[in-house]
mmCIF file of C-alpha atoms and ligand atoms in Angstrom:
data_model
loop_
_atom_site.group_PDB
_atom_site.id
_atom_site.type_symbol
_atom_site.label_atom_id
_atom_site.label_comp_id
_atom_site.label_asym_id
_atom_site.label_seq_id
_atom_site.Cartn_x
_atom_site.Cartn_y
_atom_site.Cartn_z
ATOM 1 C CA UNK A 151 -0.130 0.043 -0.060
ATOM 2 C CA UNK A 152 0.997 3.561 -1.194
ATOM 3 C CA UNK A 153 1.439 5.606 2.263
ATOM 4 C CA UNK A 154 0.452 9.251 1.831
ATOM 5 C CA UNK A 155 1.909 12.213 3.528
ATOM 6 C CA UNK A 156 0.789 15.760 4.281
ATOM 7 C CA UNK A 157 2.963 18.168 3.668
ATOM 8 C CA UNK A 158 3.929 22.107 2.205
ATOM 9 C CA UNK A 159 5.115 22.318 -1.258
ATOM 10 C CA UNK A 160 5.093 24.928 -4.232
ATOM 11 C CA UNK A 161 2.781 24.931 -6.960
ATOM 12 C CA UNK A 162 4.634 25.248 -9.934
ATOM 13 C CA UNK A 163 3.447 25.738 -13.756
ATOM 14 C CA UNK A 164 4.854 22.832 -16.283
ATOM 15 C CA UNK A 165 6.638 25.304 -17.930
ATOM 16 C CA UNK A 166 8.573 26.711 -15.088
ATOM 17 C CA UNK A 167 9.461 23.387 -13.663
ATOM 18 C CA UNK A 168 13.347 23.509 -14.627
ATOM 19 C CA UNK A 169 13.802 26.888 -13.209
ATOM 20 C CA UNK A 170 11.658 25.671 -10.263
ATOM 21 C CA UNK A 171 13.772 22.583 -9.617
ATOM 22 C CA UNK A 172 17.191 24.457 -9.903
ATOM 23 C CA UNK A 173 16.034 27.139 -7.749
ATOM 24 C CA UNK A 174 14.878 24.852 -4.950
ATOM 25 C CA UNK A 175 17.130 22.018 -5.123
ATOM 26 C CA UNK A 176 17.751 22.266 -1.460
ATOM 27 C CA UNK A 177 14.445 22.423 -0.226
ATOM 28 C CA UNK A 178 12.759 19.473 -1.804
ATOM 29 C CA UNK A 179 11.977 16.169 -0.017
ATOM 30 C CA UNK A 180 13.814 13.432 -1.982
ATOM 31 C CA UNK A 181 11.639 10.696 0.043
ATOM 32 C CA UNK A 182 8.071 11.789 -1.577
ATOM 33 C CA UNK A 183 7.227 11.515 -5.398
ATOM 34 C CA UNK A 184 6.241 15.127 -7.140
ATOM 35 C CA UNK A 185 2.870 15.095 -8.177
ATOM 36 C CA UNK A 186 1.163 16.683 -11.317
ATOM 37 C CA UNK A 187 -2.613 17.825 -12.083
ATOM 38 C CA UNK A 188 -4.254 20.435 -14.656
ATOM 39 C CA UNK A 189 -0.947 21.769 -15.961
ATOM 40 C CA UNK A 190 0.889 21.946 -12.668
ATOM 41 C CA UNK A 191 3.611 20.088 -10.822
ATOM 42 C CA UNK A 192 3.860 19.900 -7.097
ATOM 43 C CA UNK A 193 7.240 19.827 -5.313
ATOM 44 C CA UNK A 194 7.001 18.705 -1.816
ATOM 45 C CA UNK A 195 9.396 20.677 0.530
ATOM 46 C CA UNK A 196 11.658 19.960 3.706
ATOM 47 C CA UNK A 197 11.632 23.698 4.515
ATOM 48 C CA UNK A 198 10.304 26.630 3.256
ATOM 49 C CA UNK A 199 12.419 29.149 1.396
ATOM 50 C CA UNK A 200 12.394 32.750 2.554
ATOM 51 C CA UNK A 201 11.901 33.718 -1.376
ATOM 52 C CA UNK A 202 9.197 31.495 -2.987
ATOM 53 C CA UNK A 203 9.972 33.621 -6.648
ATOM 54 C CA UNK A 204 6.519 33.824 -6.923
ATOM 55 C CA UNK A 205 5.450 30.209 -6.869
ATOM 56 C CA UNK A 206 2.181 29.406 -4.564
ATOM 57 C CA UNK A 207 2.700 27.838 -1.340
ATOM 58 C CA UNK A 208 0.011 25.364 -0.341
ATOM 59 C CA UNK A 209 -0.257 22.131 1.498
ATOM 60 C CA UNK A 210 -0.948 18.792 0.047
ATOM 61 C CA UNK A 211 -0.464 14.936 0.064
ATOM 62 C CA UNK A 212 2.217 12.570 -1.711
ATOM 63 C CA UNK A 213 2.944 9.510 -2.059
ATOM 64 C CA UNK A 214 6.181 8.114 -0.634
ATOM 65 C CA UNK A 215 8.879 7.085 -2.804
ATOM 66 C CA UNK A 216 9.697 3.270 -3.155
ATOM 67 C CA UNK A 217 13.047 3.721 -1.728
ATOM 68 C CA UNK A 218 15.076 0.474 -3.007
ATOM 69 C CA UNK A 219 16.637 -1.785 -0.541
ATOM 70 C CA UNK A 220 19.995 -2.651 -0.990
ATOM 71 C CA UNK A 221 21.229 -6.132 0.113
ATOM 72 C CA UNK A 222 23.818 -4.777 2.072
ATOM 73 C CA UNK A 223 21.342 -3.208 4.575
ATOM 74 C CA UNK A 224 19.415 -6.744 5.210
ATOM 75 C CA UNK A 225 21.874 -9.238 4.938
ATOM 76 C CA UNK A 226 22.004 -11.098 8.317
ATOM 77 C CA UNK A 227 25.948 -10.782 8.781
ATOM 78 C CA UNK A 228 27.573 -9.477 12.028
ATOM 79 C CA UNK A 229 28.177 -5.489 12.304
ATOM 80 C CA UNK A 230 31.789 -5.779 11.933
ATOM 81 C CA UNK A 231 32.115 -7.575 8.379
ATOM 82 C CA UNK A 232 28.924 -5.577 6.792
ATOM 83 C CA UNK A 233 31.037 -2.818 5.584
ATOM 84 C CA UNK A 234 33.031 -5.720 3.678
ATOM 85 C CA UNK A 235 30.096 -6.470 1.684
ATOM 86 C CA UNK A 236 30.795 -5.602 -1.836
ATOM 87 C CA UNK A 237 28.662 -2.420 -3.131
ATOM 88 C CA UNK A 238 28.478 -4.029 -6.900
ATOM 89 C CA UNK A 239 27.834 -7.209 -8.680
ATOM 90 C CA UNK A 240 27.515 -8.526 -11.951
ATOM 91 C CA UNK A 241 24.131 -9.386 -13.284
ATOM 92 C CA UNK A 242 24.212 -11.992 -16.025
ATOM 93 C CA UNK A 243 20.211 -13.057 -17.142
ATOM 94 C CA UNK A 244 18.655 -13.541 -13.746
ATOM 95 C CA UNK A 245 21.999 -14.715 -11.985
ATOM 96 C CA UNK A 246 23.927 -12.341 -9.557
ATOM 97 C CA UNK A 247 27.400 -12.574 -9.446
ATOM 98 C CA UNK A 248 29.442 -11.806 -6.618
ATOM 99 C CA UNK A 249 33.002 -11.796 -5.093
ATOM 100 C CA UNK A 250 33.246 -12.143 -1.645
ATOM 101 C CA UNK A 251 36.449 -11.609 0.673
ATOM 102 C CA UNK A 252 37.731 -14.304 3.000
ATOM 103 C CA UNK A 253 36.027 -12.602 5.984
ATOM 104 C CA UNK A 254 32.574 -13.293 4.447
ATOM 105 C CA UNK A 255 32.535 -16.352 2.975
ATOM 106 C CA UNK A 256 30.949 -18.181 6.438
ATOM 107 C CA UNK A 257 28.037 -15.998 5.772
ATOM 108 C CA UNK A 258 27.743 -16.618 1.830
ATOM 109 C CA UNK A 259 24.412 -18.517 2.369
ATOM 110 C CA UNK A 260 22.730 -15.282 4.308
ATOM 111 C CA UNK A 261 24.730 -12.976 1.835
ATOM 112 C CA UNK A 262 23.107 -14.972 -1.234
ATOM 113 C CA UNK A 263 19.298 -14.890 0.753
ATOM 114 C CA UNK A 264 19.787 -11.201 1.126
ATOM 115 C CA UNK A 265 20.544 -10.840 -2.650
ATOM 116 C CA UNK A 266 17.222 -12.530 -3.646
ATOM 117 C CA UNK A 267 15.272 -10.395 -1.422
ATOM 118 C CA UNK A 268 16.478 -7.294 -2.533
ATOM 119 C CA UNK A 269 16.822 -7.808 -6.153
ATOM 120 C CA UNK A 270 13.588 -9.011 -7.854
ATOM 121 C CA UNK A 271 15.028 -10.027 -11.043
ATOM 122 C CA UNK A 272 17.500 -12.626 -9.585
ATOM 123 C CA UNK A 273 16.874 -16.349 -9.518
ATOM 124 C CA UNK A 274 20.112 -17.474 -8.501
ATOM 125 C CA UNK A 275 23.285 -15.948 -6.776
ATOM 126 C CA UNK A 276 26.781 -17.284 -7.137
ATOM 127 C CA UNK A 277 30.462 -16.340 -5.957
ATOM 128 C CA UNK A 278 32.846 -15.933 -8.253
ATOM 129 C CA UNK A 279 36.352 -17.016 -7.204
ATOM 130 C CA UNK A 280 38.026 -15.406 -10.320
ATOM 131 C CA UNK A 281 38.812 -16.892 -13.998
ATOM 132 C CA UNK A 282 40.250 -19.671 -14.980
ATOM 133 C CA UNK A 283 43.222 -19.648 -17.568
ATOM 134 C CA UNK A 284 42.350 -21.486 -20.287
ATOM 135 C CA UNK A 285 38.698 -20.780 -21.801
ATOM 136 C CA UNK A 286 38.452 -17.461 -19.370
ATOM 137 C CA UNK A 287 36.062 -19.449 -17.381
ATOM 138 C CA UNK A 288 34.839 -18.370 -14.290
ATOM 139 C CA UNK A 289 35.045 -20.449 -11.346
ATOM 140 C CA UNK A 290 31.656 -20.281 -10.091
ATOM 141 C CA UNK A 291 29.705 -21.298 -6.912
ATOM 142 C CA UNK A 292 26.005 -21.349 -6.151
ATOM 143 C CA UNK A 293 25.263 -19.965 -3.031
ATOM 144 C CA UNK A 294 21.144 -19.192 -2.969
ATOM 145 C CA UNK A 295 18.220 -19.718 -5.193
ATOM 146 C CA UNK A 296 18.130 -22.372 -7.806
ATOM 147 C CA UNK A 297 21.100 -24.519 -8.097
ATOM 148 C CA UNK A 298 22.032 -23.889 -11.989
ATOM 149 C CA UNK A 299 24.231 -21.512 -14.273
ATOM 150 C CA UNK A 300 22.528 -21.690 -17.270
ATOM 151 C CA UNK A 301 20.799 -18.292 -18.049
ATOM 152 C CA UNK A 302 19.488 -15.923 -20.911
ATOM 153 C CA UNK A 303 21.357 -12.509 -20.863
ATOM 154 C CA UNK A 304 19.560 -9.422 -23.024
ATOM 155 C CA UNK A 305 21.830 -7.244 -24.460
ATOM 156 C CA UNK A 306 20.738 -4.279 -26.904
ATOM 157 C CA UNK A 307 17.555 -6.553 -28.029
ATOM 158 C CA UNK A 308 19.358 -9.600 -28.678
ATOM 159 C CA UNK A 309 19.234 -13.020 -26.271
ATOM 160 C CA UNK A 310 22.273 -14.796 -25.686
ATOM 161 C CA UNK A 311 21.781 -18.099 -23.961
ATOM 162 C CA UNK A 312 24.570 -19.436 -21.555
ATOM 163 C CA UNK A 313 26.229 -21.576 -19.335
ATOM 164 C CA UNK A 314 28.593 -19.330 -17.107
ATOM 165 C CA UNK A 315 30.314 -22.445 -16.266
ATOM 166 C CA UNK A 316 31.172 -23.283 -19.763
ATOM 167 C CA UNK A 317 31.546 -20.305 -21.567
ATOM 168 C CA UNK A 318 33.188 -16.535 -20.762
ATOM 169 C CA UNK A 319 30.947 -14.028 -20.801
ATOM 170 C CA UNK A 320 30.913 -10.568 -19.355
ATOM 171 C CA UNK A 321 27.850 -8.150 -18.742
ATOM 172 C CA UNK A 322 30.430 -5.382 -18.337
ATOM 173 C CA UNK A 323 31.256 -5.641 -22.264
ATOM 174 C CA UNK A 324 27.850 -4.764 -23.463
ATOM 175 C CA UNK A 325 29.153 -1.214 -24.360
ATOM 176 C CA UNK A 326 32.257 -2.936 -26.487
ATOM 177 C CA UNK A 327 29.682 -5.375 -27.983
ATOM 178 C CA UNK A 328 27.733 -2.824 -29.126
ATOM 179 C CA UNK A 329 30.699 -0.266 -30.364
ATOM 180 C CA UNK A 330 31.832 -2.866 -32.451
ATOM 181 C CA UNK A 331 28.500 -2.522 -34.769
ATOM 182 C CA UNK A 332 29.264 1.176 -35.441
ATOM 183 C CA UNK A 333 32.427 -0.052 -37.840
ATOM 184 C CA UNK A 334 30.728 -2.788 -39.522
ATOM 185 C CA UNK A 335 29.174 -1.911 -43.251
ATOM 186 C CA UNK A 336 26.775 -3.691 -44.914
ATOM 187 C CA UNK A 337 27.647 -6.953 -46.618
ATOM 188 C CA UNK A 338 31.130 -6.955 -45.072
ATOM 189 C CA UNK A 339 33.074 -10.278 -44.424
ATOM 190 C CA UNK A 340 33.822 -10.468 -40.773
ATOM 191 C CA UNK A 341 36.132 -12.699 -38.166
ATOM 192 C CA UNK A 342 35.120 -12.819 -34.534
ATOM 193 C CA UNK A 343 38.671 -14.465 -33.616
ATOM 194 C CA UNK A 344 37.351 -15.207 -30.051
ATOM 195 C CA UNK A 345 33.539 -15.662 -30.085
ATOM 196 C CA UNK A 346 32.573 -17.365 -27.088
ATOM 197 C CA UNK A 347 28.636 -17.695 -27.012
ATOM 198 C CA UNK A 348 28.543 -15.191 -29.567
ATOM 199 C CA UNK A 349 27.789 -11.381 -28.251
ATOM 200 C CA UNK A 350 30.056 -9.668 -30.836
ATOM 201 C CA UNK A 351 28.786 -11.723 -33.736
ATOM 202 C CA UNK A 352 25.250 -11.804 -33.029
ATOM 203 C CA UNK A 353 24.707 -8.027 -32.406
ATOM 204 C CA UNK A 354 26.804 -7.448 -35.300
ATOM 205 C CA UNK A 355 24.514 -10.062 -37.153
ATOM 206 C CA UNK A 356 21.739 -8.302 -36.591
ATOM 207 C CA UNK A 357 22.483 -4.468 -36.476
ATOM 208 C CA UNK A 358 24.910 -4.574 -39.426
ATOM 209 C CA UNK A 359 23.443 -6.656 -42.609
ATOM 210 C CA UNK A 360 27.126 -8.406 -42.811
ATOM 211 C CA UNK A 361 27.538 -11.052 -45.865
ATOM 212 C CA UNK A 362 29.227 -13.374 -43.160
ATOM 213 C CA UNK A 363 30.799 -13.691 -40.145
ATOM 214 C CA UNK A 364 32.990 -16.342 -39.060
ATOM 215 C CA UNK A 365 32.921 -17.105 -35.642
ATOM 216 C CA UNK A 366 36.053 -18.972 -34.032
ATOM 217 C CA UNK A 367 36.397 -20.585 -30.419
ATOM 218 C CA UNK A 368 38.317 -23.163 -29.168
ATOM 219 C CA UNK A 369 36.198 -24.041 -26.222
ATOM 220 C CA UNK A 370 33.768 -26.648 -27.879
ATOM 221 C CA UNK A 371 31.250 -25.736 -25.038
ATOM 222 C CA UNK A 372 31.452 -22.138 -26.301
ATOM 223 C CA UNK A 373 30.841 -23.212 -29.582
ATOM 224 C CA UNK A 374 27.971 -25.184 -28.342
ATOM 225 C CA UNK A 375 26.016 -22.177 -26.762
ATOM 226 C CA UNK A 376 27.004 -20.123 -29.803
ATOM 227 C CA UNK A 377 25.120 -22.291 -32.134
ATOM 228 C CA UNK A 378 22.045 -22.292 -30.130
ATOM 229 C CA UNK A 379 22.562 -18.277 -29.999
ATOM 230 C CA UNK A 380 22.804 -18.216 -33.547
ATOM 231 C CA UNK A 381 19.453 -20.237 -34.278
ATOM 232 C CA UNK A 382 18.007 -18.134 -31.285
ATOM 233 C CA UNK A 383 18.418 -14.949 -33.142
ATOM 234 C CA UNK A 384 17.653 -16.741 -36.861
ATOM 235 C CA UNK A 385 21.284 -15.846 -37.926
ATOM 236 C CA UNK A 386 22.043 -19.560 -39.637
ATOM 237 C CA UNK A 387 22.739 -17.889 -42.972
ATOM 238 C CA UNK A 388 25.108 -15.266 -41.700
ATOM 239 C CA UNK A 389 27.185 -16.380 -38.615
ATOM 240 C CA UNK A 390 29.475 -19.479 -39.435
ATOM 241 C CA UNK A 391 30.352 -21.240 -36.065
ATOM 242 C CA UNK A 392 34.046 -22.437 -35.813
ATOM 243 C CA UNK A 393 35.653 -24.559 -33.122
ATOM 244 C CA UNK A 394 39.170 -24.757 -32.952
ATOM 245 C CA UNK A 395 42.351 -22.723 -32.377
ATOM 246 C CA UNK A 396 42.217 -19.323 -34.319
ATOM 247 C CA UNK A 397 45.500 -19.529 -35.747
ATOM 248 C CA UNK A 398 44.951 -22.896 -37.508
ATOM 249 C CA UNK A 399 41.933 -21.772 -38.432
ATOM 250 C CA UNK A 400 42.783 -18.175 -39.883
ATOM 251 C CA UNK A 401 45.625 -20.287 -41.889
ATOM 252 C CA UNK A 402 42.779 -22.367 -43.428
ATOM 253 C CA UNK A 403 40.372 -19.300 -44.399
ATOM 254 C CA UNK A 404 43.576 -17.558 -45.977
ATOM 255 C CA UNK A 405 44.226 -20.956 -48.148
ATOM 256 C CA UNK A 406 40.805 -20.724 -49.203
ATOM 257 C CA UNK A 407 41.509 -17.401 -50.370
ATOM 258 C CA UNK A 408 38.490 -15.607 -48.184
ATOM 259 C CA UNK A 409 39.687 -12.058 -46.582
ATOM 260 C CA UNK A 410 37.775 -10.209 -44.069
ATOM 261 C CA UNK A 411 36.516 -6.448 -43.684
ATOM 262 C CA UNK A 412 36.561 -6.594 -40.136
ATOM 263 C CA UNK A 413 38.228 -8.734 -37.611
ATOM 264 C CA UNK A 414 37.489 -8.542 -33.568
ATOM 265 C CA UNK A 415 39.962 -9.658 -31.222
ATOM 266 C CA UNK A 416 38.467 -9.680 -27.947
ATOM 267 C CA UNK A 417 41.350 -11.961 -25.924
ATOM 268 C CA UNK A 418 42.784 -9.237 -23.918
ATOM 269 C CA UNK A 419 45.723 -11.765 -22.430
ATOM 270 C CA UNK A 420 46.509 -13.036 -25.659
ATOM 271 C CA UNK A 421 45.280 -11.231 -29.215
ATOM 272 C CA UNK A 422 49.196 -10.316 -29.491
ATOM 273 C CA UNK A 423 50.134 -13.123 -30.646
ATOM 274 C CA UNK A 424 47.449 -13.643 -33.287
ATOM 275 C CA UNK A 425 47.704 -10.247 -34.438
ATOM 276 C CA UNK A 426 50.088 -11.397 -37.658
ATOM 277 C CA UNK A 427 46.867 -13.892 -38.310
ATOM 278 C CA UNK A 428 44.663 -10.946 -38.416
ATOM 279 C CA UNK A 429 46.568 -8.921 -40.508
ATOM 280 C CA UNK A 430 47.183 -11.642 -43.128
ATOM 281 C CA UNK A 431 43.346 -11.760 -43.347
ATOM 282 C CA UNK A 432 42.571 -8.442 -43.493
ATOM 283 C CA UNK A 433 41.471 -6.881 -46.854
ATOM 284 C CA UNK A 434 43.161 -3.447 -47.681
ATOM 285 C CA UNK A 435 41.420 -0.988 -46.069
ATOM 286 C CA UNK A 436 39.763 -3.682 -43.297
ATOM 287 C CA UNK A 437 39.626 -2.553 -39.667
ATOM 288 C CA UNK A 438 41.004 -4.593 -36.962
ATOM 289 C CA UNK A 439 39.075 -3.974 -33.298
ATOM 290 C CA UNK A 440 42.012 -5.067 -30.916
ATOM 291 C CA UNK A 441 41.834 -5.594 -27.161
ATOM 292 C CA UNK A 442 44.802 -5.927 -24.970
ATOM 293 C CA UNK A 443 45.482 -5.882 -21.084
ATOM 294 C CA UNK A 444 48.693 -4.484 -20.239
ATOM 295 C CA UNK A 445 50.970 -2.286 -18.080
ATOM 296 C CA UNK A 446 49.586 1.305 -18.169
ATOM 297 C CA UNK A 447 53.360 2.604 -19.283
ATOM 298 C CA UNK A 448 53.449 -0.142 -22.343
ATOM 299 C CA UNK A 449 50.154 1.527 -24.567
ATOM 300 C CA UNK A 450 52.105 3.842 -26.864
ATOM 301 C CA UNK A 451 54.981 0.898 -26.963
ATOM 302 C CA UNK A 452 52.327 -1.193 -28.120
ATOM 303 C CA UNK A 453 50.938 0.379 -30.990
ATOM 304 C CA UNK A 454 54.398 1.104 -32.201
ATOM 305 C CA UNK A 455 54.839 -2.689 -31.952
ATOM 306 C CA UNK A 456 51.772 -3.524 -34.026
ATOM 307 C CA UNK A 457 52.754 -0.841 -36.706
ATOM 308 C CA UNK A 458 56.349 -2.892 -37.030
ATOM 309 C CA UNK A 459 54.466 -5.847 -37.208
ATOM 310 C CA UNK A 460 52.424 -4.772 -40.277
ATOM 311 C CA UNK A 461 55.581 -3.432 -41.818
ATOM 312 C CA UNK A 462 56.950 -6.871 -41.499
ATOM 313 C CA UNK A 463 54.132 -8.107 -43.440
ATOM 314 C CA UNK A 464 54.288 -5.584 -46.158
ATOM 315 C CA UNK A 465 51.111 -3.902 -44.359
ATOM 316 C CA UNK A 466 50.512 -0.136 -43.377
ATOM 317 C CA UNK A 467 48.745 0.246 -40.092
ATOM 318 C CA UNK A 468 47.189 3.117 -38.916
ATOM 319 C CA UNK A 469 45.809 3.244 -35.261
ATOM 320 C CA UNK A 470 42.382 5.357 -35.783
ATOM 321 C CA UNK A 471 41.442 5.314 -32.046
ATOM 322 C CA UNK A 472 42.916 4.292 -28.808
ATOM 323 C CA UNK A 473 40.321 3.642 -25.591
ATOM 324 C CA UNK A 474 40.497 2.531 -22.318
ATOM 325 C CA UNK A 475 38.059 0.093 -21.780
ATOM 326 C CA UNK A 476 38.697 -0.125 -17.824
ATOM 327 C CA UNK A 477 41.412 -0.352 -15.452
ATOM 328 C CA UNK A 478 42.179 -3.990 -14.892
ATOM 329 C CA UNK A 479 44.380 -3.607 -11.619
ATOM 330 C CA UNK A 480 46.819 -0.972 -10.360
ATOM 331 C CA UNK A 481 49.126 -1.310 -12.922
ATOM 332 C CA UNK A 482 47.443 -2.685 -15.808
ATOM 333 C CA UNK A 483 44.860 -1.227 -18.199
ATOM 334 C CA UNK A 484 42.100 -2.921 -20.800
ATOM 335 C CA UNK A 485 42.691 -1.015 -24.109
ATOM 336 C CA UNK A 486 40.737 -1.084 -27.298
ATOM 337 C CA UNK A 487 42.327 0.037 -30.438
ATOM 338 C CA UNK A 488 40.687 0.438 -33.842
ATOM 339 C CA UNK A 489 43.182 -0.336 -36.452
ATOM 340 C CA UNK A 490 43.119 0.657 -40.339
ATOM 341 C CA UNK A 491 45.155 -1.803 -42.597
ATOM 342 C CA UNK A 492 46.643 -0.993 -45.820
ATOM 343 C CA UNK A 493 48.470 -3.328 -48.467
HETATM 344 N N1 SAM B 626 34.218 -12.348 -27.497
HETATM 345 C C1 SAM B 626 33.410 -13.000 -26.298
HETATM 346 C C2 SAM B 626 32.755 -12.078 -25.631
HETATM 347 O O1 SAM B 626 32.881 -10.879 -25.283
HETATM 348 O O2 SAM B 626 32.187 -12.465 -24.586
HETATM 349 C C3 SAM B 626 34.111 -13.999 -25.190
HETATM 350 C C4 SAM B 626 35.982 -13.497 -25.066
HETATM 351 S S1 SAM B 626 36.780 -14.238 -24.229
HETATM 352 C C5 SAM B 626 37.684 -13.123 -23.344
HETATM 353 C C6 SAM B 626 37.911 -14.963 -24.904
HETATM 354 C C7 SAM B 626 37.252 -16.345 -26.192
HETATM 355 O O3 SAM B 626 38.573 -16.767 -26.495
HETATM 356 C C8 SAM B 626 37.284 -17.651 -24.909
HETATM 357 O O4 SAM B 626 35.807 -17.969 -25.392
HETATM 358 C C9 SAM B 626 38.182 -18.746 -25.252
HETATM 359 O O5 SAM B 626 37.745 -19.970 -25.066
HETATM 360 C C10 SAM B 626 38.750 -18.439 -26.639
HETATM 361 N N2 SAM B 626 39.872 -18.508 -27.083
HETATM 362 C C11 SAM B 626 41.090 -18.366 -26.056
HETATM 363 N N3 SAM B 626 42.088 -18.666 -26.983
HETATM 364 C C12 SAM B 626 41.753 -19.220 -28.550
HETATM 365 C C13 SAM B 626 42.370 -19.575 -29.411
HETATM 366 N N4 SAM B 626 43.633 -19.739 -29.614
HETATM 367 N N5 SAM B 626 41.460 -19.763 -30.295
HETATM 368 C C14 SAM B 626 40.264 -19.523 -30.456
HETATM 369 N N6 SAM B 626 39.645 -18.803 -29.320
HETATM 370 C C15 SAM B 626 40.285 -18.737 -28.091
#
């Protein structure tokens, strides 16, 4: 039930709302919802300003705002460890993923239950013990809710089905997935070198009308989910899933005479060793979207390294953009480069 609270308010004509909000910012109550009637907005006040700037002061009832309760407030943990509860967590589909420090592990059940209570959309809560090397998989443990790690994640209108224990996926890369669609033109041929369950390939396939996307991953389970997502998003004619090491697959594609207009290289700890493969597959004027996690001081040098590698293959490389995706550690950053390749 919505609670009603009576208080003084300002009666403001709609066309003056912006002016009133900026003039009385410090006088307004943030626990009550503004109300609207007959061309006026009513702004509830916590104290009455000396100068009303010509607005009418009246008394009126207001509905309470629904304040979202954080799991940190309701978790049944001792007060001395409450401050250690993480302020943020990842959400993939209906699964919440938390990193817990040592002092919190013995309260994992209580923390998981609080997460479910405070976040209606969650059905599962997991703790994340870090990324395992080979296929970049998360080491997960379900601590509350349904005992599963399979979910459907929605990103920019695209549904991706995946098992977090079987394939890498990070909701924090959503913007990167989206940005990749900005540089792919209609009828292009695209290579997604490290495709995972397909966030780049599926979004590009849906948004850019490419002629063909070759989506490669070494992890057979990633390919299983990629295939499911290709079907789910009706991209069977466009996206070709290929399981295997991208070094070997690149050689095979090259031998068949296939060349790419765009190449996505999203393996931040390993893309470097496949850059030459990408160069040799890239058409004159093609673009490579390259990610790497490296020492903060090394990023300028890395651009020089890549240019040199280009020259060794008789290609000219122009770095069109360099962006910091995020800080990875105190010393390392994840950078994204858009590289234009010329013969
Ligand atoms: N692009 C996906 C995304 O945004 O979710 C997945 C990125 S994940 C960081 C890197 C992927 O590269 C993993 O799925 C891993 O299995 C795959 N991988 C690692 N080494 C590979 C290789 N040599 N050839 C092909 N794929 C590889």
